[in-house]
Structure formats: structure tokens, C-alpha cells
Short mmCIF file of C-alpha atoms in Angstrom, two decimals:
data_model
loop_
_atom_site.label_atom_id
_atom_site.label_comp_id
_atom_site.label_asym_id
_atom_site.label_seq_id
_atom_site.Cartn_x
_atom_site.Cartn_y
_atom_site.Cartn_z
CA MET A 1 71.37 63.37 58.21
CA LYS A 2 70.60 59.84 58.20
CA ARG A 3 68.89 60.08 61.62
CA LEU A 4 66.87 62.98 60.32
CA GLN A 5 65.72 60.90 57.34
CA ASN A 6 64.49 58.49 59.94
CA GLN A 7 62.41 61.18 61.53
CA ASP A 8 64.76 61.79 64.58
CA VAL A 9 63.83 65.39 65.47
CA LYS A 10 66.86 65.81 67.83
CA ALA A 11 69.04 65.28 64.66
CA PHE A 12 67.50 68.37 63.15
CA ASP A 13 68.19 70.41 66.33
CA GLU A 14 71.86 69.19 66.23
CA LEU A 15 72.22 70.26 62.64
CA TYR A 16 70.53 73.58 63.20
CA ASN A 17 72.76 74.29 66.21
CA ARG A 18 75.93 73.24 64.29
CA TYR A 19 75.35 75.25 61.05
CA TYR A 20 72.93 78.14 61.64
CA SER A 21 75.45 80.67 62.64
CA LYS A 22 77.95 79.75 59.90
CA LEU A 23 75.30 79.66 57.16
CA TYR A 24 73.62 82.94 58.37
CA GLY A 25 77.00 84.84 58.32
CA PHE A 26 77.58 83.39 54.67
CA VAL A 27 74.26 84.56 53.63
CA LEU A 28 74.57 88.02 55.17
CA LYS A 29 77.77 88.62 53.45
CA MET A 30 76.39 87.38 50.16
CA LEU A 31 73.30 89.52 50.38
CA LYS A 32 75.16 92.58 51.36
CA TYR A 33 73.92 92.48 54.97
CA ASN A 34 70.36 92.66 53.96
CA LYS A 35 69.09 90.97 57.14
CA PRO A 36 65.38 90.55 56.06
CA SER A 37 66.38 88.73 52.85
CA SER A 38 69.04 86.75 54.78
CA ASP A 39 66.55 85.71 57.47
CA ASP A 40 64.20 84.52 54.76
CA ILE A 41 66.83 82.35 52.97
CA ILE A 42 68.01 80.74 56.24
CA GLN A 43 64.36 80.03 57.43
CA GLU A 44 63.50 78.51 54.00
CA VAL A 45 66.54 76.37 53.86
CA PHE A 46 66.06 74.95 57.35
CA LEU A 47 62.33 74.44 56.73
CA LYS A 48 63.10 72.39 53.53
CA LEU A 49 65.74 70.53 55.43
CA TYR A 50 63.20 69.54 58.04
CA GLN A 51 60.34 68.89 55.75
CA TYR A 52 62.33 67.11 52.92
CA PRO A 53 65.28 65.17 54.49
CA GLU A 54 65.07 62.61 51.76
CA ARG A 55 66.27 65.02 49.25
CA PHE A 56 69.84 64.72 50.68
CA ASP A 57 72.15 62.08 49.37
CA ILE A 58 73.63 60.49 52.47
CA SER A 59 76.56 59.29 50.35
CA LYS A 60 77.72 62.91 50.14
CA LYS A 61 79.20 65.23 52.76
CA PHE A 62 76.62 67.30 54.33
CA LYS A 63 78.51 70.55 54.85
CA PRO A 64 79.21 71.31 51.13
CA TRP A 65 75.67 70.14 50.22
CA ILE A 66 74.00 72.56 52.68
CA TYR A 67 76.33 75.48 51.45
CA THR A 68 75.23 74.51 47.89
CA VAL A 69 71.60 74.87 48.73
CA VAL A 70 72.21 78.26 50.54
CA ALA A 71 74.48 79.49 47.73
CA ASN A 72 71.79 78.63 45.17
CA ASP A 73 69.12 80.47 47.17
CA CYS A 74 71.41 83.54 47.27
CA ARG A 75 72.02 83.54 43.66
CA LYS A 76 68.20 83.18 43.00
CA SER A 77 67.68 86.11 45.31
CA PHE A 78 70.13 88.22 43.23
CA ARG A 79 68.30 87.22 39.92
CA ILE A 80 64.88 88.27 41.32
CA LYS A 81 66.13 91.64 42.70
CA GLU A 82 69.23 93.74 43.18
CA LEU A 83 69.95 94.02 46.93
CA ALA A 84 71.08 97.04 48.52
CA PRO A 85 73.05 96.91 51.67
CA LEU A 86 70.99 97.64 54.61
CA GLU A 87 73.50 97.74 57.39
CA GLU A 88 77.22 98.34 57.81
CA ALA A 89 78.87 95.43 59.25
CA ASP A 90 82.27 94.32 60.40
CA SER A 91 82.87 91.09 58.54
CA PHE A 92 84.81 87.92 59.16
CA PHE A 93 86.62 87.77 62.52
CA ILE A 94 87.13 90.72 64.75
CA ASP A 95 88.72 90.22 68.18
CA SER A 96 87.07 92.84 70.32
CA ASN A 97 89.80 92.38 72.96
CA SER A 98 92.44 93.56 70.42
CA ASP A 99 94.20 96.95 70.56
CA ASN A 100 93.75 97.05 66.78
CA THR A 101 90.16 96.42 66.76
CA SER A 102 89.26 99.81 65.18
CA ASP A 103 91.76 99.43 62.58
CA LEU A 104 90.54 96.00 61.70
CA SER A 105 87.02 97.01 61.90
CA GLU A 106 87.74 99.82 59.35
CA PHE A 107 89.66 97.38 57.12
CA MET A 108 86.68 95.04 57.16
CA LYS A 109 84.21 97.60 56.19
CA LYS A 110 86.45 98.58 53.18
CA LEU A 111 86.85 94.85 52.40
CA ASN A 112 83.00 94.44 52.43
CA LEU A 113 82.63 97.49 50.11
CA GLN A 114 85.17 96.01 47.65
CA LEU A 115 83.59 92.58 47.85
CA ASN A 116 80.20 94.17 46.90
CA LYS A 117 81.71 95.50 43.81
CA VAL A 118 83.10 92.05 42.33
CA SER A 119 80.83 89.60 40.65
CA LEU A 120 78.57 87.41 42.77
CA GLU A 121 80.65 84.24 41.77
CA GLN A 122 83.90 85.83 42.83
CA LYS A 123 82.54 87.15 46.06
CA GLU A 124 81.11 83.78 46.81
CA VAL A 125 84.43 81.90 46.26
CA PHE A 126 86.21 84.43 48.40
CA ILE A 127 83.83 83.97 51.19
CA LEU A 128 83.64 80.19 51.01
CA LYS A 129 87.51 80.00 50.94
CA HIS A 130 88.42 82.50 53.60
CA GLN A 131 85.36 82.59 55.93
CA ALA A 132 83.84 79.08 55.67
CA GLY A 133 87.21 77.30 55.13
CA PHE A 134 86.15 75.09 52.10
CA SER A 135 88.84 73.59 49.81
CA LEU A 136 88.96 74.73 46.21
CA LYS A 137 87.46 71.22 45.23
CA GLU A 138 84.51 71.75 47.61
CA ILE A 139 83.97 75.27 46.21
CA ALA A 140 83.76 73.77 42.75
CA GLU A 141 81.01 71.36 43.90
CA ILE A 142 79.17 74.16 45.62
CA GLN A 143 79.33 76.41 42.58
CA ASN A 144 78.78 73.46 40.21
CA CYS A 145 81.77 74.46 37.96
CA ALA A 146 85.25 73.26 37.15
CA LEU A 147 88.19 73.55 39.54
CA GLY A 148 89.99 75.74 37.13
CA THR A 149 87.00 78.12 37.06
CA VAL A 150 87.18 78.36 41.01
CA LYS A 151 91.08 78.94 40.78
CA SER A 152 90.50 81.73 38.25
CA ARG A 153 87.70 83.42 40.19
CA LEU A 154 89.68 83.27 43.39
CA HIS A 155 92.77 84.56 41.58
CA SER A 156 90.83 87.40 40.07
CA VAL A 157 89.05 88.54 43.25
CA THR A 158 92.22 88.28 45.30
CA LYS A 159 94.15 90.49 42.70
CA THR A 160 91.19 93.00 42.59
CA LEU A 161 91.00 93.17 46.31
CA ALA A 162 94.82 93.50 46.68
CA GLU A 163 94.81 96.29 44.25
CA GLU A 164 91.87 98.17 46.00
CA LEU A 165 92.96 97.60 49.38
CA GLU A 166 96.68 98.37 48.86
CA PRO A 167 96.59 101.69 50.82
CA HIS A 168 95.49 99.78 53.93
CA LYS A 169 98.21 97.10 53.72
CA GLU A 170 100.14 98.64 56.65
CA LYS A 171 97.20 98.24 58.98
CA LEU A 172 97.09 94.44 58.22
CA LEU A 173 100.77 94.05 58.82
CA HIS A 174 100.44 95.32 62.33
CA LEU A 175 97.41 93.13 63.30
#
């Protein structure tokens, strides 16, 4: 990021290549696979990053910071309009070479449906933890809340998902 602040255009390309796919996947999940809205958010975030690199505090870690920016834009999008899912998608990680791909695909669709029923904050915690791999402390920074709040949200969403997806438990055990 320091290189980008010093007008090194190649540094922007490196950041874009390193984070685009992960951020786009996060935004898609948060916005119920609404591609036009997801495209807009990602484009705006990278445009702001390119135009205003000085807004980044180089004493902080870049990854949690960029996810904070993206998460805030997702929350803002939800405040402006309620998004309806535009596309069914298999979320998280599906190995197309696996014999259990169809079972996993079916489970992931059901998981996505259930995630769209929980609060935006709970959904965000779940995705940041299980897809993006953030620690609870980093999630607290991204969501600008106390660590205990993150723990509570994660516990609540995990409990809800476990209850709702209980009939599919056997499929998971065989993957």
C-alpha cells in the first residue's frame, strides 16, 4: 500500500490481482448473488483505492481494512434497497472432481438460503470467519464492534444454521 501511495501503478495491479476474487466472492454472498450490485461495489472500492490511496493508514493491516471498506459498502447497499437474489449459486468451496459434488452443491444452496434469512451482521460474521478466514478479533475490527459481540453473532448464526440444516447432516459427514 505504501508503494501505491507513492504513485506506483504496479502496486495497484498487485493489490487488485491479489484481492479481487476474494472480495468479489464476499460481496456476492453478502448481496445475495446480485451481480449488478456486487459489480458496482467492487468497482467503486477499487476505484477509491486507486484514486485515494492516502486514506489508508499504512500502520494497519491491509486485508482487514479493505474488507471493512467492502463490508461497509455492502451494509450501505442494504440500507438503500432490499436486494433480492438474482442467481442461484453454489457457495464456498466445491471440488468439481469430487464424487459428492452434487450433494455438496445441494447443501451449499440450502446453506445460502439459510444465510439469507439471518441478520446481515450474522451473515457477515459467518462469511468472514468461514470463507475469508479472519480471526474473531479481525472480524470485530471489520464490523467495528466488541469481540464479545462477534462471538455472540457467530454462536447465534452457527446455532441457527445447525438447526435448519440438521436434515442434511448425513451429507456433510460423507464428504
